[in-house]
Short mmCIF file of C-alpha atoms and ligand atoms in Angstrom, two decimals:
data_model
loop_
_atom_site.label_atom_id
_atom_site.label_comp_id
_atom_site.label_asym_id
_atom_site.label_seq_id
_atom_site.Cartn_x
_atom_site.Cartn_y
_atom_site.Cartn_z
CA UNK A 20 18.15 3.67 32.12
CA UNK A 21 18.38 0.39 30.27
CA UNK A 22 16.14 -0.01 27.18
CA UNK A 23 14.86 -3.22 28.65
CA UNK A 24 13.55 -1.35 31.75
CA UNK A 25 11.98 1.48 30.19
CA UNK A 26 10.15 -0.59 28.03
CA UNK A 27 8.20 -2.39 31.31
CA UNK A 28 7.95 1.54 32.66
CA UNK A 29 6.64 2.78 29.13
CA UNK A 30 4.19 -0.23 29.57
CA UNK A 31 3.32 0.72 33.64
CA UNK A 32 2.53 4.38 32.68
CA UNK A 33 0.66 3.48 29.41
CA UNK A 34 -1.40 1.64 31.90
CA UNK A 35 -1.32 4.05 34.76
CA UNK A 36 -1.83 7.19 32.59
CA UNK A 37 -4.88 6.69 30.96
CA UNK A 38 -6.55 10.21 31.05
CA UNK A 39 -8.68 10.68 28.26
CA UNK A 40 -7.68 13.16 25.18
CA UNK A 41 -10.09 14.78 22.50
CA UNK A 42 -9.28 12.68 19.48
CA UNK A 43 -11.60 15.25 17.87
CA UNK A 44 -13.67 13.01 16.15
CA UNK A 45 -16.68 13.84 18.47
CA UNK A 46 -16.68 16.98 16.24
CA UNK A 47 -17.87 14.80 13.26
CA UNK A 48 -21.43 13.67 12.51
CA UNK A 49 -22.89 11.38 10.27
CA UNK A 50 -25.64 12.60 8.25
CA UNK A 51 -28.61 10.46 8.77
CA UNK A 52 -30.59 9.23 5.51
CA UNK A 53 -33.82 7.18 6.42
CA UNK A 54 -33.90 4.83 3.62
CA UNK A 55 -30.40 2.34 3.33
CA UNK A 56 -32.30 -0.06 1.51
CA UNK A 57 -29.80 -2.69 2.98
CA UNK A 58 -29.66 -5.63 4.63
CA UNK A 59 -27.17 -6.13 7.76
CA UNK A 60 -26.08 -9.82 6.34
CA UNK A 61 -25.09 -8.00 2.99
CA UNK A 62 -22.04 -5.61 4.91
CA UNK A 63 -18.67 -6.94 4.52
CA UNK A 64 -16.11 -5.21 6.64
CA UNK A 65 -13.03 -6.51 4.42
CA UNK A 66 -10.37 -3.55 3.58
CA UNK A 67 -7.18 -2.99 2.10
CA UNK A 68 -4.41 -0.86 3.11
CA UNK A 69 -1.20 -0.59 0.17
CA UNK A 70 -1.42 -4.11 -1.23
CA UNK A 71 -2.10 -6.11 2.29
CA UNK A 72 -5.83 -7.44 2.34
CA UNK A 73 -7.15 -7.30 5.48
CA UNK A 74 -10.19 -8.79 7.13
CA UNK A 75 -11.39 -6.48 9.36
CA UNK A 76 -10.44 -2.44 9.58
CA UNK A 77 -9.24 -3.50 12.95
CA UNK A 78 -6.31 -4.15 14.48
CA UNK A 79 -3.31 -3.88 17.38
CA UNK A 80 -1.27 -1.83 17.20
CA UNK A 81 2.60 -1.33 17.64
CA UNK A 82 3.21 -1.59 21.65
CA UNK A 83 5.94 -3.94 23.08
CA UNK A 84 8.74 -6.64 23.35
CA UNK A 85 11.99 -6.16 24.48
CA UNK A 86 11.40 -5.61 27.89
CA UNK A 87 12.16 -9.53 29.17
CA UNK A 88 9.40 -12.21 30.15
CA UNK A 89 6.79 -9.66 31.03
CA UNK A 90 6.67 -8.25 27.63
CA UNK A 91 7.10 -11.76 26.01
CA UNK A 92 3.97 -12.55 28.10
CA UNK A 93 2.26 -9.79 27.04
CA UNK A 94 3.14 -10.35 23.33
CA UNK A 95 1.79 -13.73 23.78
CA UNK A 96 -1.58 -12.69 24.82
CA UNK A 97 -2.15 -10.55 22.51
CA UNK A 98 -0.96 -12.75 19.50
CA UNK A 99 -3.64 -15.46 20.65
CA UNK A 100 -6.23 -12.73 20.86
CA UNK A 101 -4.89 -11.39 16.73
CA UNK A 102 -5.41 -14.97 15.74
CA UNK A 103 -8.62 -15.74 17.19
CA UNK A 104 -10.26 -12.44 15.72
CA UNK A 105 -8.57 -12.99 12.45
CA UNK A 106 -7.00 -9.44 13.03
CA UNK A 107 -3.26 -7.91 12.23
CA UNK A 108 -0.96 -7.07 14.88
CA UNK A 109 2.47 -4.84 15.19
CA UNK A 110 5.14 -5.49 17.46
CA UNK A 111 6.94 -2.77 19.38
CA UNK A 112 9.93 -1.86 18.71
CA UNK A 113 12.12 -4.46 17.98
CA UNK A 114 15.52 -2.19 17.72
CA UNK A 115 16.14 -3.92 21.35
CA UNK A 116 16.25 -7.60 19.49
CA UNK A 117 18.53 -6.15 17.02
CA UNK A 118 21.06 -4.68 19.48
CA UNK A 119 20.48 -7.55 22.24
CA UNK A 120 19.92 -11.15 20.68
CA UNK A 121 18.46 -12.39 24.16
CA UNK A 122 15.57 -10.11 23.46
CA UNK A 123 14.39 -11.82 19.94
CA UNK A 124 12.49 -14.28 21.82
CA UNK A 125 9.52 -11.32 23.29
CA UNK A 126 9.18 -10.83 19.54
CA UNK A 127 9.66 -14.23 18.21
CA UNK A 128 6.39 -15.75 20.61
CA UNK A 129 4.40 -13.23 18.36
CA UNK A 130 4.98 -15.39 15.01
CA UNK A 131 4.88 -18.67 16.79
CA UNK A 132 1.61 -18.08 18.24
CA UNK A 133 -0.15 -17.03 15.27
CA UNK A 134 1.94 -18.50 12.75
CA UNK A 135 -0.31 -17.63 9.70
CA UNK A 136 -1.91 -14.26 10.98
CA UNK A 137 -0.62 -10.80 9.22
CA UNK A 138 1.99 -9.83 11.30
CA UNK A 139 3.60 -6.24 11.20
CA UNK A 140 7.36 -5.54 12.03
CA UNK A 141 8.46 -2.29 13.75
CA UNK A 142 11.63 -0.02 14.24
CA UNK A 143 11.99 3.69 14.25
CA UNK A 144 13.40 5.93 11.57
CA UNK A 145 16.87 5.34 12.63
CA UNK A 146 16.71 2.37 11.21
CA UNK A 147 18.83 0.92 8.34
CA UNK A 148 18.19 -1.41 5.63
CA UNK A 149 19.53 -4.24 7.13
CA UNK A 150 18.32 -3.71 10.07
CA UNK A 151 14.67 -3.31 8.43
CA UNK A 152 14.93 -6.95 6.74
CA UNK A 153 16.22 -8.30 10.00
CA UNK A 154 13.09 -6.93 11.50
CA UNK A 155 11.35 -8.18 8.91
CA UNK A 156 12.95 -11.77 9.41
CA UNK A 157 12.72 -12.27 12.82
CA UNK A 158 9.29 -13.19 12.70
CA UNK A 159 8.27 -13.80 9.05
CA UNK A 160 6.66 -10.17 8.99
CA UNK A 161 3.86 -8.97 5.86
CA UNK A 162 4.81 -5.42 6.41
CA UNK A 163 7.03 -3.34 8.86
CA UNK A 164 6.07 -0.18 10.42
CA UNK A 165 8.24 2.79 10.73
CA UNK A 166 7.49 4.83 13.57
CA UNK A 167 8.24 8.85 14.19
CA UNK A 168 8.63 9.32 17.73
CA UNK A 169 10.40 12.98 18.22
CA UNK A 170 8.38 14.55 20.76
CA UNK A 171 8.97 11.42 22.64
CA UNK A 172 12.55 11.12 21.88
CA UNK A 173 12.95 14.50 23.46
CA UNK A 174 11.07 14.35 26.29
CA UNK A 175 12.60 11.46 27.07
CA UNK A 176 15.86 12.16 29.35
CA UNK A 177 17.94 9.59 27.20
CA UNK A 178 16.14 10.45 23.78
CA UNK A 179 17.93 11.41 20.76
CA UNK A 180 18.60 15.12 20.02
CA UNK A 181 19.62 14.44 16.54
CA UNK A 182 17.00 13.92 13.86
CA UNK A 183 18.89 14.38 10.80
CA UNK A 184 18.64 12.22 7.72
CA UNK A 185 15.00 10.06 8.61
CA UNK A 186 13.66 11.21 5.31
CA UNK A 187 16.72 9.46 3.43
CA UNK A 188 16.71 6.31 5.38
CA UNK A 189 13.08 5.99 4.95
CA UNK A 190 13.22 6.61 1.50
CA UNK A 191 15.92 3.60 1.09
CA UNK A 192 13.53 1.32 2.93
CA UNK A 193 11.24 2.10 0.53
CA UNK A 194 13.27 1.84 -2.61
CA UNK A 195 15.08 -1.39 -1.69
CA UNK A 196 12.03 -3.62 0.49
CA UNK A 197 9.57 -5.87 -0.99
CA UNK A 198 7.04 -5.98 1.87
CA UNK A 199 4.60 -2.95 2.99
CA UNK A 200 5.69 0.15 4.55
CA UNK A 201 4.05 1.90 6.98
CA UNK A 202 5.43 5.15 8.37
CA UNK A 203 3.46 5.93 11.59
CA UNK A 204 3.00 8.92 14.06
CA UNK A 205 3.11 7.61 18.23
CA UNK A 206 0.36 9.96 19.11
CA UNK A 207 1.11 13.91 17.84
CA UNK A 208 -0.15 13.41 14.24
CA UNK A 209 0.76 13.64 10.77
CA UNK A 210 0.29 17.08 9.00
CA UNK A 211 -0.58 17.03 5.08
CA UNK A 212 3.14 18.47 4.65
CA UNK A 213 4.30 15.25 6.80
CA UNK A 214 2.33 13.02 4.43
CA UNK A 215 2.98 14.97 1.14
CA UNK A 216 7.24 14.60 2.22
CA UNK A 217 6.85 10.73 2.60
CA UNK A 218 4.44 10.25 -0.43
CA UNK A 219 6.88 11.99 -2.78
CA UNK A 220 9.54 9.63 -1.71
CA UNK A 221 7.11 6.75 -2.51
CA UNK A 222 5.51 6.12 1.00
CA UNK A 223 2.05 4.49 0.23
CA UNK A 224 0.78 3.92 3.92
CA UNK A 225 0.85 6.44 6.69
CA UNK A 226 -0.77 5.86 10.38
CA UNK A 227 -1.58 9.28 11.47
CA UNK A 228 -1.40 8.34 15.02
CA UNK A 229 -2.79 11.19 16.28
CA UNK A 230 -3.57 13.14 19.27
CA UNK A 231 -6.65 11.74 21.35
CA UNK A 232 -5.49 8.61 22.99
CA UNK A 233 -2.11 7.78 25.04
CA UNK A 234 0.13 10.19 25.18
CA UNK A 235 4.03 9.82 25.22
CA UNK A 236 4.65 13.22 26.68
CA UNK A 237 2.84 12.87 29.43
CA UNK A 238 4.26 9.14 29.78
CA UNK A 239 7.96 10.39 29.55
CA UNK A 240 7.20 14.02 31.69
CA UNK A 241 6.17 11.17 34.37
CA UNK A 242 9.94 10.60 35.21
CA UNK A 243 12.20 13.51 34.01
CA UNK A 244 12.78 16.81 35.93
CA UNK A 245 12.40 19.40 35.11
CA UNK A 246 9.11 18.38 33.01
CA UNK A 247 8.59 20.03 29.49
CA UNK A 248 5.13 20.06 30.36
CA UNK A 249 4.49 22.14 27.10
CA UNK A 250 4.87 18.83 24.87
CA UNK A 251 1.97 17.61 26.86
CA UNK A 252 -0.76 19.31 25.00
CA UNK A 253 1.11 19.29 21.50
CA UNK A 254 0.28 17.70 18.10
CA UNK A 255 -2.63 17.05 15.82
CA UNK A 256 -5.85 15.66 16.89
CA UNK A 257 -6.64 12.10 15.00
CA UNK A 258 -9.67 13.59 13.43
CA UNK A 259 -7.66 16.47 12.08
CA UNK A 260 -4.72 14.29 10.94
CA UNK A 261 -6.78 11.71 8.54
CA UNK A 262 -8.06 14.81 7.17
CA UNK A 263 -4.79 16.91 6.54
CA UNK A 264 -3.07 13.18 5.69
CA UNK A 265 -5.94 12.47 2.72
CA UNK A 266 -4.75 15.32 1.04
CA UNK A 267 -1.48 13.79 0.26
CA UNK A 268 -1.67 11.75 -3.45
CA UNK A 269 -1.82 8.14 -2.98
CA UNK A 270 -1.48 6.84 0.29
CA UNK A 271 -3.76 4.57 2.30
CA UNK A 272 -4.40 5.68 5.92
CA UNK A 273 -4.44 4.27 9.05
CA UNK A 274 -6.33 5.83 12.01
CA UNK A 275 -4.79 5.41 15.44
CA UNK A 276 -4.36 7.35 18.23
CA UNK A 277 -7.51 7.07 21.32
CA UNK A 278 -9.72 5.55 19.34
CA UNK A 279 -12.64 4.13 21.66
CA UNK A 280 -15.73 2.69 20.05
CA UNK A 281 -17.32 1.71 16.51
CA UNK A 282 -18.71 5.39 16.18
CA UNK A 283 -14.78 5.91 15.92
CA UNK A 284 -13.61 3.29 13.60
CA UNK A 285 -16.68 4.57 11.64
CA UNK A 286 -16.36 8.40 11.47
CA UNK A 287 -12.71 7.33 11.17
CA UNK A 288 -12.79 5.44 7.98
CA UNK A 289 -15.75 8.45 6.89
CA UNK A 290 -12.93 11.31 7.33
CA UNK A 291 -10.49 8.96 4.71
CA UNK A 292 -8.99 5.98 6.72
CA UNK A 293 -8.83 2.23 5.28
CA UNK A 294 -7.92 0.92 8.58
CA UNK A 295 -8.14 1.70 12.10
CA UNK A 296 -5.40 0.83 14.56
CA UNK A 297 -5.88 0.83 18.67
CA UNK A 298 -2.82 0.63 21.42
CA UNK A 299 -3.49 1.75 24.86
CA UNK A 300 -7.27 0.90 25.62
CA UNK A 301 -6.61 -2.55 23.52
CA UNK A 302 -3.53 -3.22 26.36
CA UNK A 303 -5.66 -1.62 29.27
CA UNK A 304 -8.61 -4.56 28.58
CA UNK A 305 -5.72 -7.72 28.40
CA UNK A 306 -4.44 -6.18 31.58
CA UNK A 307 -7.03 -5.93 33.57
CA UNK A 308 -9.63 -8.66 32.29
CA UNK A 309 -7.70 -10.59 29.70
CA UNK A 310 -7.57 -12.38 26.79
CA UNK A 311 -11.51 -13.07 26.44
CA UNK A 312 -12.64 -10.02 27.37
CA UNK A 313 -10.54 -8.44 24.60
CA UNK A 314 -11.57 -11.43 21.77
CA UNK A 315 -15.15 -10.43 23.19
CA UNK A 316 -14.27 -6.23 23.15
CA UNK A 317 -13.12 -6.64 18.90
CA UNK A 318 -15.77 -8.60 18.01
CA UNK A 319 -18.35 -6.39 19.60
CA UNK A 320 -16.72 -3.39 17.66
CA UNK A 321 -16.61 -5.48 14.48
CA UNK A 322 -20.28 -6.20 15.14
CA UNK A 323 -21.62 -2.92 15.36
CA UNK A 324 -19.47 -0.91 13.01
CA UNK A 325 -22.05 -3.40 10.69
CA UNK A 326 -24.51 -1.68 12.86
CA UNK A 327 -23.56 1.82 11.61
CA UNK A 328 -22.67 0.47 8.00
CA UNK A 329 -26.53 -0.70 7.95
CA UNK A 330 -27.79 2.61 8.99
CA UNK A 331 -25.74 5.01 6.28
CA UNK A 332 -26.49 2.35 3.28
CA UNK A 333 -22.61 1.34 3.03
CA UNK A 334 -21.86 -2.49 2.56
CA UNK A 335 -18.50 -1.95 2.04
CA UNK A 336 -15.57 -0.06 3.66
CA UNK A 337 -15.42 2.28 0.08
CA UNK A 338 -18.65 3.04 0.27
CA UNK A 339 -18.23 4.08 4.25
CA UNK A 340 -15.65 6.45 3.06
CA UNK A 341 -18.04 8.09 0.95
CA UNK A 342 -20.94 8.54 4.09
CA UNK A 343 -21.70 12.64 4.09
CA UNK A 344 -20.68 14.05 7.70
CA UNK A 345 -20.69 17.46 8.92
CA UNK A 346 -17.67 18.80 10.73
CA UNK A 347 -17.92 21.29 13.65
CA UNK A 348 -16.16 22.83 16.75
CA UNK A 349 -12.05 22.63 17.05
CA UNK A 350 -11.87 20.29 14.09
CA UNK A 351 -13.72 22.46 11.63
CA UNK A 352 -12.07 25.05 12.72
CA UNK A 353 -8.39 23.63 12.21
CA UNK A 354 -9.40 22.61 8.86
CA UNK A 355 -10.66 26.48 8.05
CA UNK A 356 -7.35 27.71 9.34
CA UNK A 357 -5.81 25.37 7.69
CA UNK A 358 -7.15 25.94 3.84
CA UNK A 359 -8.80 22.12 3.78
CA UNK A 360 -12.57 22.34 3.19
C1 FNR B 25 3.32 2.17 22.07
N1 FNR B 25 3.46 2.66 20.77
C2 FNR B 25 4.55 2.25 20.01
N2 FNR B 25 4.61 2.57 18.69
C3 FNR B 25 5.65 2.15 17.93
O1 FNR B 25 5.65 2.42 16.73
N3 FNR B 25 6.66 1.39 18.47
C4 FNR B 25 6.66 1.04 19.79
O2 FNR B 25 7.58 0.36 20.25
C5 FNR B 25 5.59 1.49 20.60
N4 FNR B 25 5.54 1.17 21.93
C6 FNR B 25 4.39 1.44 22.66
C7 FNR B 25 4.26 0.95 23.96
C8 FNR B 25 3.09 1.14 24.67
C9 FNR B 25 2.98 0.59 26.06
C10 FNR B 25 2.00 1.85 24.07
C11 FNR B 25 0.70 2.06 24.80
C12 FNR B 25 2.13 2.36 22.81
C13 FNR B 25 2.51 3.62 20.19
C14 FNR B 25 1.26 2.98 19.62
O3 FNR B 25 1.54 2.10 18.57
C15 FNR B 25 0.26 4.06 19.14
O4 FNR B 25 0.81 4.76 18.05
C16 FNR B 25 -0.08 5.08 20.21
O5 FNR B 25 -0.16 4.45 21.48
C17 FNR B 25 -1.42 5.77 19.95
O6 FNR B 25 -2.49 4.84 19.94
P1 FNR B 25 -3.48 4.62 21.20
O7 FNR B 25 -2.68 4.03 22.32
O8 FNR B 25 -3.99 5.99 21.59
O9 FNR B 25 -4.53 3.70 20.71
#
């Protein structure tokens, strides 16, 4: 199949397949304290991740281009919505633009919509240097995401087989770029050996996309037979993966993967995140009620994740990350398995 098409059947079953995984973070609870002795108006939402500033903890995630003037469409939506909410936004892939020059325009609308927003490039680990600051070029990026897709590469009929050698080329990005690097999961989760590997080679941002929200097993299983059903139900839960991620030295963390309300972004950020990164149900609300009702969706979650900032006392995102929870069911139990208390 071409890459072109699978990218607009990648987007059909993102939208098609949207059963709903534990993310595990319903496992964590805020401790409730009864005096915050704060004011709502005083709560600044403002975060960092690595050495990009960021408004908001929010923000879309890695998803398409490369698939025509649907996903150019798409890209375009979404761009308008980044800008209006003052929020970042990753491309998809954009290893299509670099093997197909007709594609660079999908990519391209992303930049010229929002020509002053942070904008985040995207490739996966087979990617070389060059091919990184082409990436990077194509549409003025601030950082480029690296993405580690193996489940999906071999679920998918046409996937690679071959993983040899990411480590390397990821560590030469690294070394020889000047903008941020994020490595990122596609919805199985980083382990704490996962994040330990990349931080010893100098990786300072890692986006556990974890297990919880849209799942590229089940997207891929869709249209190969015989299915390896077994990848279906495989991978770290998001909760989980901040967790075993924060005990890697140094890195800043990104929470992705089915995250669905402010209670999320919050317990999120709690478990060690600096930002919080949504795909599927983001693409699900442009879909099927557009470009308001998305601007309107982000600002709501932006609104009350004040809300629960007010109630635990925290007017920033640093002191959110310090907010007591208590962990319980699968989660706490993964952890006690695991050796992290
Ligand atoms: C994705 N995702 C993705 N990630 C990536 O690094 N490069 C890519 O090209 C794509 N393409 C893509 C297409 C579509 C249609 C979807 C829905 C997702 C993965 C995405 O960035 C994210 O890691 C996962 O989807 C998990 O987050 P959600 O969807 O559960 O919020």
């Amino acid at each position: 199949m071409k890459r072109s098409e699978r990218k607009i059947q990648h987007l059909n079953s993102a939208l098609s397949l949207n059963r709903e995984f534990d993310n595990g973070l319903d496992d964590v609870r805020f401790v409730h304290h009864s005096i915050p002795d704060l004011s709502i108006d005083e709560v600044s939402i403002n975060t960092k991740i690595g050495e990009l500033n960021l408004s908001s903890p929010i923000f879309i995630n890695a998803m398409t281009g490369g698939g025509g003037e649907r996903t150019a469409q798409i890209n375009r939506r979404l761009a308008m919505v980044a800008k209006e909410c003052h929020i970042a936004m990753a491309v998809g892939s954009q290893m299509a633009a670099l093997k197909d020059w007709d594609e660079e325009h999908s990519y391209r609308v992303v930049r010229e919509e929002n020509p002053d927003g942070i904008v985040i490039a995207n490739l996966g680990s087979e990617a070389s240097v060059d091919q990184a600051k082409k990436a990077i070029e194509m549409i003025r990026a601030d950082a480029i995401q690296i993405h580690l897709n193996v489940i999906q590469e071999l679920t998918m009929p046409e996937g690679d087989r071959n993983f040899r050698g990411a480590l390397t080329r990821i560590e030469r990005i690294v070394t020889e770029l000047n903008v941020p690097i994020i490595i990122k999961e596609v919805g199985f989760g980083i382990s704490r050996e996962t994040a330990r590997q990349l931080s010893d080679i100098g990786v300072s941002i890692i986006d556990v996309g974890g297990v919880g929200g849209t799942n590229f097993a089940e997207i891929e299983n869709d249209r190969r037979d015989p299915k390896l059903l077994f990848f279906n139900d495989w991978g770290i839960t998001t909760a989980a993966s901040i967790i075993e991620t924060s005990q890697a030295p140094t890195v800043s963390i990104i929470s992705s993967g089915g995250l669905r309300d402010s209670i999320d972004i919050a317990k999120s950020i709690t478990l060690g995140a600096s930002a919080t990164a949504f795909a599927g149900r983001f693409l699900q609300i442009l879909v099927s009620e557009g470009e308001e009702a998305l601007i309107k969706e982000i600002e709501q979650l932006e609104h009350h994740l004040k809300f629960i900032m007010t109630a635990l006392g925290a007017k920033t995102i640093k002191d959110l990350q310090k907010a007591p929870v208590v962990i319980s069911g699968n989660t706490h139990h993964w952890l006690h398995q695991r050796g992290i208390e």
